[in-house]
Tab-separated table of C-alpha atoms in Angstrom:
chain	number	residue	atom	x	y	z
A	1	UNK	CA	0.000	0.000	0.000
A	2	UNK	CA	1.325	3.400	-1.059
A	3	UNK	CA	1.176	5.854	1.820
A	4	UNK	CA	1.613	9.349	2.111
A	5	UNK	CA	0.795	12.262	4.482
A	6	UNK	CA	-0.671	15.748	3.258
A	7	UNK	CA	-0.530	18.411	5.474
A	8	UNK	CA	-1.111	22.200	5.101
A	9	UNK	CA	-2.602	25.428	6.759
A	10	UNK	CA	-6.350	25.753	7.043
A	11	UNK	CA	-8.060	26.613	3.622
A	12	UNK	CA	-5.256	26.300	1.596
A	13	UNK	CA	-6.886	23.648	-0.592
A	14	UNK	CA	-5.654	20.213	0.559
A	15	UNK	CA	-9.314	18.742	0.529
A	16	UNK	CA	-9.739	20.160	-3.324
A	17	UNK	CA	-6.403	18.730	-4.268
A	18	UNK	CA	-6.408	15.900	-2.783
A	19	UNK	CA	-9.567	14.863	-4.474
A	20	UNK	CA	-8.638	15.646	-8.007
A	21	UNK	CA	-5.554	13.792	-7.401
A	22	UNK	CA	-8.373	10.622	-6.332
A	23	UNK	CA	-10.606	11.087	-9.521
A	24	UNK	CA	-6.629	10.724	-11.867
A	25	UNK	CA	-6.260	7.271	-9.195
A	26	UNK	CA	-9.953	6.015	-9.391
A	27	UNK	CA	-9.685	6.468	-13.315
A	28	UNK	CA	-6.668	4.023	-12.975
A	29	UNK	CA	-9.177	1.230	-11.100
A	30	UNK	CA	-7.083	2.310	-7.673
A	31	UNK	CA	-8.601	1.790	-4.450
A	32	UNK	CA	-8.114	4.948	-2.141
A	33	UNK	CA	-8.149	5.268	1.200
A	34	UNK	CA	-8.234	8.495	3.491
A	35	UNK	CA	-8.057	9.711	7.112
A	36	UNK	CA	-8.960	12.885	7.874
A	37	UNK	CA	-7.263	14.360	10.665
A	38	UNK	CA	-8.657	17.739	12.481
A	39	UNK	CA	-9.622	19.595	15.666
A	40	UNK	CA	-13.471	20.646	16.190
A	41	UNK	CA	-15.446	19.834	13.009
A	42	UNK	CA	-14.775	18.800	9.664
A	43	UNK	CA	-17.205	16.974	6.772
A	44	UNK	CA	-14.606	16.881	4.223
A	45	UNK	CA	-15.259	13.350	4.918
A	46	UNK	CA	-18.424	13.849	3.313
A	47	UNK	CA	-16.798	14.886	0.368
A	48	UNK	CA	-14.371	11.706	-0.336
A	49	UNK	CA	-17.092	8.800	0.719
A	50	UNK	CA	-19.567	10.826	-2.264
A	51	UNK	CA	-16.332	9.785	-4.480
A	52	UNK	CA	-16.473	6.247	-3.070
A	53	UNK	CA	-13.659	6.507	-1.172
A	54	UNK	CA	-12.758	5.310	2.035
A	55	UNK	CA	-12.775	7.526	4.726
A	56	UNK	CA	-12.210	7.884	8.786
A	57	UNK	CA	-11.901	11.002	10.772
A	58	UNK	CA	-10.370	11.654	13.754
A	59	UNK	CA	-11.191	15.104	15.545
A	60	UNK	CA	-8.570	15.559	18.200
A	61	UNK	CA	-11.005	17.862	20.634
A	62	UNK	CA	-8.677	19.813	23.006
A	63	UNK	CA	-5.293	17.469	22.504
A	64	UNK	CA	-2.766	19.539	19.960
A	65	UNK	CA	-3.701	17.661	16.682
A	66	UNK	CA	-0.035	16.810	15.804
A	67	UNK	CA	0.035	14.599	18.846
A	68	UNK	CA	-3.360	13.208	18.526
A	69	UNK	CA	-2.208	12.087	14.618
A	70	UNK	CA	0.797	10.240	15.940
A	71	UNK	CA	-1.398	8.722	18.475
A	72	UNK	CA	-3.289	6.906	15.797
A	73	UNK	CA	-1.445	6.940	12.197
A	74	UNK	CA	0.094	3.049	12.828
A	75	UNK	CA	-3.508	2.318	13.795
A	76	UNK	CA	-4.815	4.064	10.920
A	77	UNK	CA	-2.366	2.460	8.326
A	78	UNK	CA	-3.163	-0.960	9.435
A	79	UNK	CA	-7.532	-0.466	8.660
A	80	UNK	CA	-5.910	0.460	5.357
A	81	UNK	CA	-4.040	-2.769	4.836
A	82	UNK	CA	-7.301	-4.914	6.326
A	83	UNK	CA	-9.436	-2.676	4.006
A	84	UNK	CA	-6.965	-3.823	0.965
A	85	UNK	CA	-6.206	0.127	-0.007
A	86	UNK	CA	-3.752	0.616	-2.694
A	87	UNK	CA	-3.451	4.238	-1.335
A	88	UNK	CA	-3.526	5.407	1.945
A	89	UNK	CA	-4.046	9.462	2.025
A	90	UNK	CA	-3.283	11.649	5.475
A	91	UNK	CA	-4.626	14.471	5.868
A	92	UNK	CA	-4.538	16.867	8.228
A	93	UNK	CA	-4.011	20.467	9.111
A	94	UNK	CA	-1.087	22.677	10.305
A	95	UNK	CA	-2.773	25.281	12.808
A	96	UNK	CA	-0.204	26.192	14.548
A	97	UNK	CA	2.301	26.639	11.662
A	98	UNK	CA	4.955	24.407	13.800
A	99	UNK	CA	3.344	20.876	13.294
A	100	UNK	CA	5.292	18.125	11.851
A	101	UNK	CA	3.461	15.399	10.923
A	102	UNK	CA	5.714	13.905	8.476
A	103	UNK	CA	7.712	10.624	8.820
A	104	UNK	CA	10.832	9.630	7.631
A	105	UNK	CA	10.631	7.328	4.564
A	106	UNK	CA	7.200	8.162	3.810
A	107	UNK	CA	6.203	10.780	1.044
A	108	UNK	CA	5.138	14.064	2.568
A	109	UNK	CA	3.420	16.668	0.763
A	110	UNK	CA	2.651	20.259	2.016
A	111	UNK	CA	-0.174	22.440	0.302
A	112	UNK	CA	0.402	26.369	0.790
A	113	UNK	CA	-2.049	28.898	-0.774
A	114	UNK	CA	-0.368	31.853	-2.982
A	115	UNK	CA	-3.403	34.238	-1.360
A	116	UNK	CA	-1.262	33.617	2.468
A	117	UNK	CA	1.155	36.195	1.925
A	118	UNK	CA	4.806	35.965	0.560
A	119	UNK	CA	6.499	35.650	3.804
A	120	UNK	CA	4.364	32.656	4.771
A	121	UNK	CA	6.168	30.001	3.638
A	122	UNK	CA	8.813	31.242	6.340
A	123	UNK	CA	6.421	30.956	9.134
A	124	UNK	CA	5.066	27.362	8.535
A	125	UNK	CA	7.941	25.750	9.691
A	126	UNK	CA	8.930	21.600	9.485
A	127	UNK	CA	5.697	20.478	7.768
A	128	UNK	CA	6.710	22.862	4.800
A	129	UNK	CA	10.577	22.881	5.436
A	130	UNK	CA	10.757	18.994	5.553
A	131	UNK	CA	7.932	18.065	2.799
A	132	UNK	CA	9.372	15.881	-0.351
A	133	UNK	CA	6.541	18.051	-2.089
A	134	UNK	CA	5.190	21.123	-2.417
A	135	UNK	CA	1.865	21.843	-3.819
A	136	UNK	CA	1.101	25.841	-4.252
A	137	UNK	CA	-2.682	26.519	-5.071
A	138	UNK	CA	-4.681	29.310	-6.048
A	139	UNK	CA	-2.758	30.680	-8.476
A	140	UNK	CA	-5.411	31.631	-10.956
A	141	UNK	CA	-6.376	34.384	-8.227
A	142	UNK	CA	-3.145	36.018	-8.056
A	143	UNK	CA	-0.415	37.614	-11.184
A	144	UNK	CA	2.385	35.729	-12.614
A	145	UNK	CA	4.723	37.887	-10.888
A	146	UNK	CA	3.291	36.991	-7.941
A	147	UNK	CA	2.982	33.443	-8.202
A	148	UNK	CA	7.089	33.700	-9.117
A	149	UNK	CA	8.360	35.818	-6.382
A	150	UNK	CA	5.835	33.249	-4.210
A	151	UNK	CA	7.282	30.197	-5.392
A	152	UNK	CA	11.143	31.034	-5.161
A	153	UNK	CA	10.424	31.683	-0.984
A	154	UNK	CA	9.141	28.051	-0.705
A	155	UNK	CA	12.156	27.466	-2.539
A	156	UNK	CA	14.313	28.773	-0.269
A	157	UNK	CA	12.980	27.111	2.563
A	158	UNK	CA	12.867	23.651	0.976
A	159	UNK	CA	15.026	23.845	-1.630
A	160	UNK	CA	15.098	19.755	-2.249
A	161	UNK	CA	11.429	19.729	-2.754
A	162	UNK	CA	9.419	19.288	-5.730
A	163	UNK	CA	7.530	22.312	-6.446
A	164	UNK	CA	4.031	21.946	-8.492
A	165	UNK	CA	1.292	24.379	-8.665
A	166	UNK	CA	-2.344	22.731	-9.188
A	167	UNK	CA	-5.780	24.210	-9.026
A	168	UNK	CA	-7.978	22.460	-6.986
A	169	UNK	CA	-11.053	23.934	-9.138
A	170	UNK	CA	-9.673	22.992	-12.666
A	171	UNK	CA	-7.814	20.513	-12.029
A	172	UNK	CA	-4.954	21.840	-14.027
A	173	UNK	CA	-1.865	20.527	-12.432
A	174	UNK	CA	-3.016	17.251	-10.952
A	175	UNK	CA	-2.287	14.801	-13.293
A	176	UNK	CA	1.569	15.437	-13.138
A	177	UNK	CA	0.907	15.431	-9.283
A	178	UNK	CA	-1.034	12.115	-9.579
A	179	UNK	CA	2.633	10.617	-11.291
A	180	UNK	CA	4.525	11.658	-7.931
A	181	UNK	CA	1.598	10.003	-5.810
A	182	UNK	CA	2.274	6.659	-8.043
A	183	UNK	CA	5.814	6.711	-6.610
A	184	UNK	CA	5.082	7.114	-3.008
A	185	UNK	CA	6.176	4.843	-0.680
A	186	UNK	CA	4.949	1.190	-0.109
A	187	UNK	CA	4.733	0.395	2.948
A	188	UNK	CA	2.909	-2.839	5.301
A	189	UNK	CA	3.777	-1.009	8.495
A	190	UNK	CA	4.903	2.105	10.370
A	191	UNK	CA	6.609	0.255	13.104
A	192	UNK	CA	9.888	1.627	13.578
A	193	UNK	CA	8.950	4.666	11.755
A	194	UNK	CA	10.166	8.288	12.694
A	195	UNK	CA	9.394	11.003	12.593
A	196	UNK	CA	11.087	13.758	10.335
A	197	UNK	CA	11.140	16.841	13.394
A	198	UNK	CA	10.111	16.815	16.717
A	199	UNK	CA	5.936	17.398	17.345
A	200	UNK	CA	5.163	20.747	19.502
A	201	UNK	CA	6.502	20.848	23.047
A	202	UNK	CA	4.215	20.086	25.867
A	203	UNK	CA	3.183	19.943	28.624
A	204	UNK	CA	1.704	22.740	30.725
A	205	UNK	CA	-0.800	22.833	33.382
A	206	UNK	CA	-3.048	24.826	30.182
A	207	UNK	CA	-2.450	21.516	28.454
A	208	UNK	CA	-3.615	19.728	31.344
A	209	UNK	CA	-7.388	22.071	31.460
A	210	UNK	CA	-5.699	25.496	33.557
A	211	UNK	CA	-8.048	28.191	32.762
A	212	UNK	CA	-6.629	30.908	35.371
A	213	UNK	CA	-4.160	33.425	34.598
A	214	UNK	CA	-1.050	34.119	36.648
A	215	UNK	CA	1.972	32.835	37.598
A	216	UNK	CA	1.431	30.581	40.374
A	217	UNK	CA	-0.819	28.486	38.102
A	218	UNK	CA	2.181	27.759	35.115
A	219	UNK	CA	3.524	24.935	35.488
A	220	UNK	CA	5.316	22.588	33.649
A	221	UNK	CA	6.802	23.343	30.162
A	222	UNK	CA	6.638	27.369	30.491
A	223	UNK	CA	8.878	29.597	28.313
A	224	UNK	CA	8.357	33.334	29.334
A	225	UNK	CA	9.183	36.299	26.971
A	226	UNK	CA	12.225	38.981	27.866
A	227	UNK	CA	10.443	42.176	27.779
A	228	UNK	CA	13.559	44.105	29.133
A	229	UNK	CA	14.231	47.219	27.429
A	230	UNK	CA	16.187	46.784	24.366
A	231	UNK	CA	15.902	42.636	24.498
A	232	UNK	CA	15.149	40.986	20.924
């Protein structure tokens, strides 16, 4: 089974993509797979079982989503297997702009929107620095020159990646993104598996259901800021 994980910032067009890429697969007689990771709501899985694919979500509620998704992705990867997948799709969303949910060995893709501002790709951090590839929608929205100067700062902060821009309306782009999927990895499990970066520190007594503010109710994994005059 080929797996690979998908992540991006909210609204950036993963769902879109990701299902164009599905209708290039299912044309192909491939059997596709999905899980859907997110935090409060989500019926994108809606969306892939009316394409007759299979689909699970997994809403992580109050945990930070990165952890909750390496909670359950060897779980996840083995109802693929039982369910005879070809393709097993992650997907799930960077809201924090410092999750990682990309594993070593396994093909990781990062979708960024041109519409997010040019100095975005510099804030997303290791799901966008460590991806294999790089998906940039929304171009039709924006000018070539922007779509240029756009593209060369994802370049220089992943400059190994493969770079591809495909509209999730039209289409345009996905077949040549479908080819990449075709030579993801193949994988039976993730045991063993690592990570590619380190998920978001925890844990603080916020993490743990704090509500009051103040000082004598931090504890744990606390970093405070330097607001002395003339500090960075």
């Amino acid at each position: 089974m080929r797996f690979l994980t998908i992540s991006g910032p909210p609204s950036s067009g993963k769902t879109s993509v990701i299902l164009r890429v599905i209708e290039a697969l299912q044309a192909r007689d491939k059997k596709i797979g999905v899980v859907k990771f997110d935090c409060l709501l989500t019926d994108d899985d809606k969306l892939y079982a009316q394409k007759g694919v299979l689909v699970r979500k997994g809403l992580s509620g109050a945990l930070c989503p990165d952890h909750y998704f390496v909670s359950n992705i060897e779980s996840c990867v083995t109802w693929g297997h039982e369910n005879g997948c070809e393709y097993l799709i992650s997907e799930s969303a960077g809201l924090c702009n410092r999750c990682s949910p990309h594993i070593k060995e396994i093909t990781a893709v990062c979708v960024i929107d041109n519409l997010s501002g040019i100095n975005t790709p510099k804030k997303i951090g290791p799901m966008l620095k460590s991806a294999d590839i790089v998906v940039i929608t929304k171009g039709d929205i924006v000018s070539q020159a922007e779509r240029e100067v756009f593209a060369s700062r994802v370049k220089q902060v992943n400059p190994g990646a493969i770079i591809m821009n495909v509209n999730g309306i039209t289409g345009q782009g996905a077949f040549e993104l479908t080819s990449l999927f075709e030579n993801a990895s193949d994988i039976e499990t993730l045991k063993g598996k690592v990570l590619r970066f380190s998920m978001p520190s925890a844990l603080c007594s916020y993490c743990l259901g704090e509500t009051r503010i103040g000082e004598e109710h931090q504890t744990g994994n606390i970093r405070k800021m330097d607001l002395q005059e003339g500090s960075a």
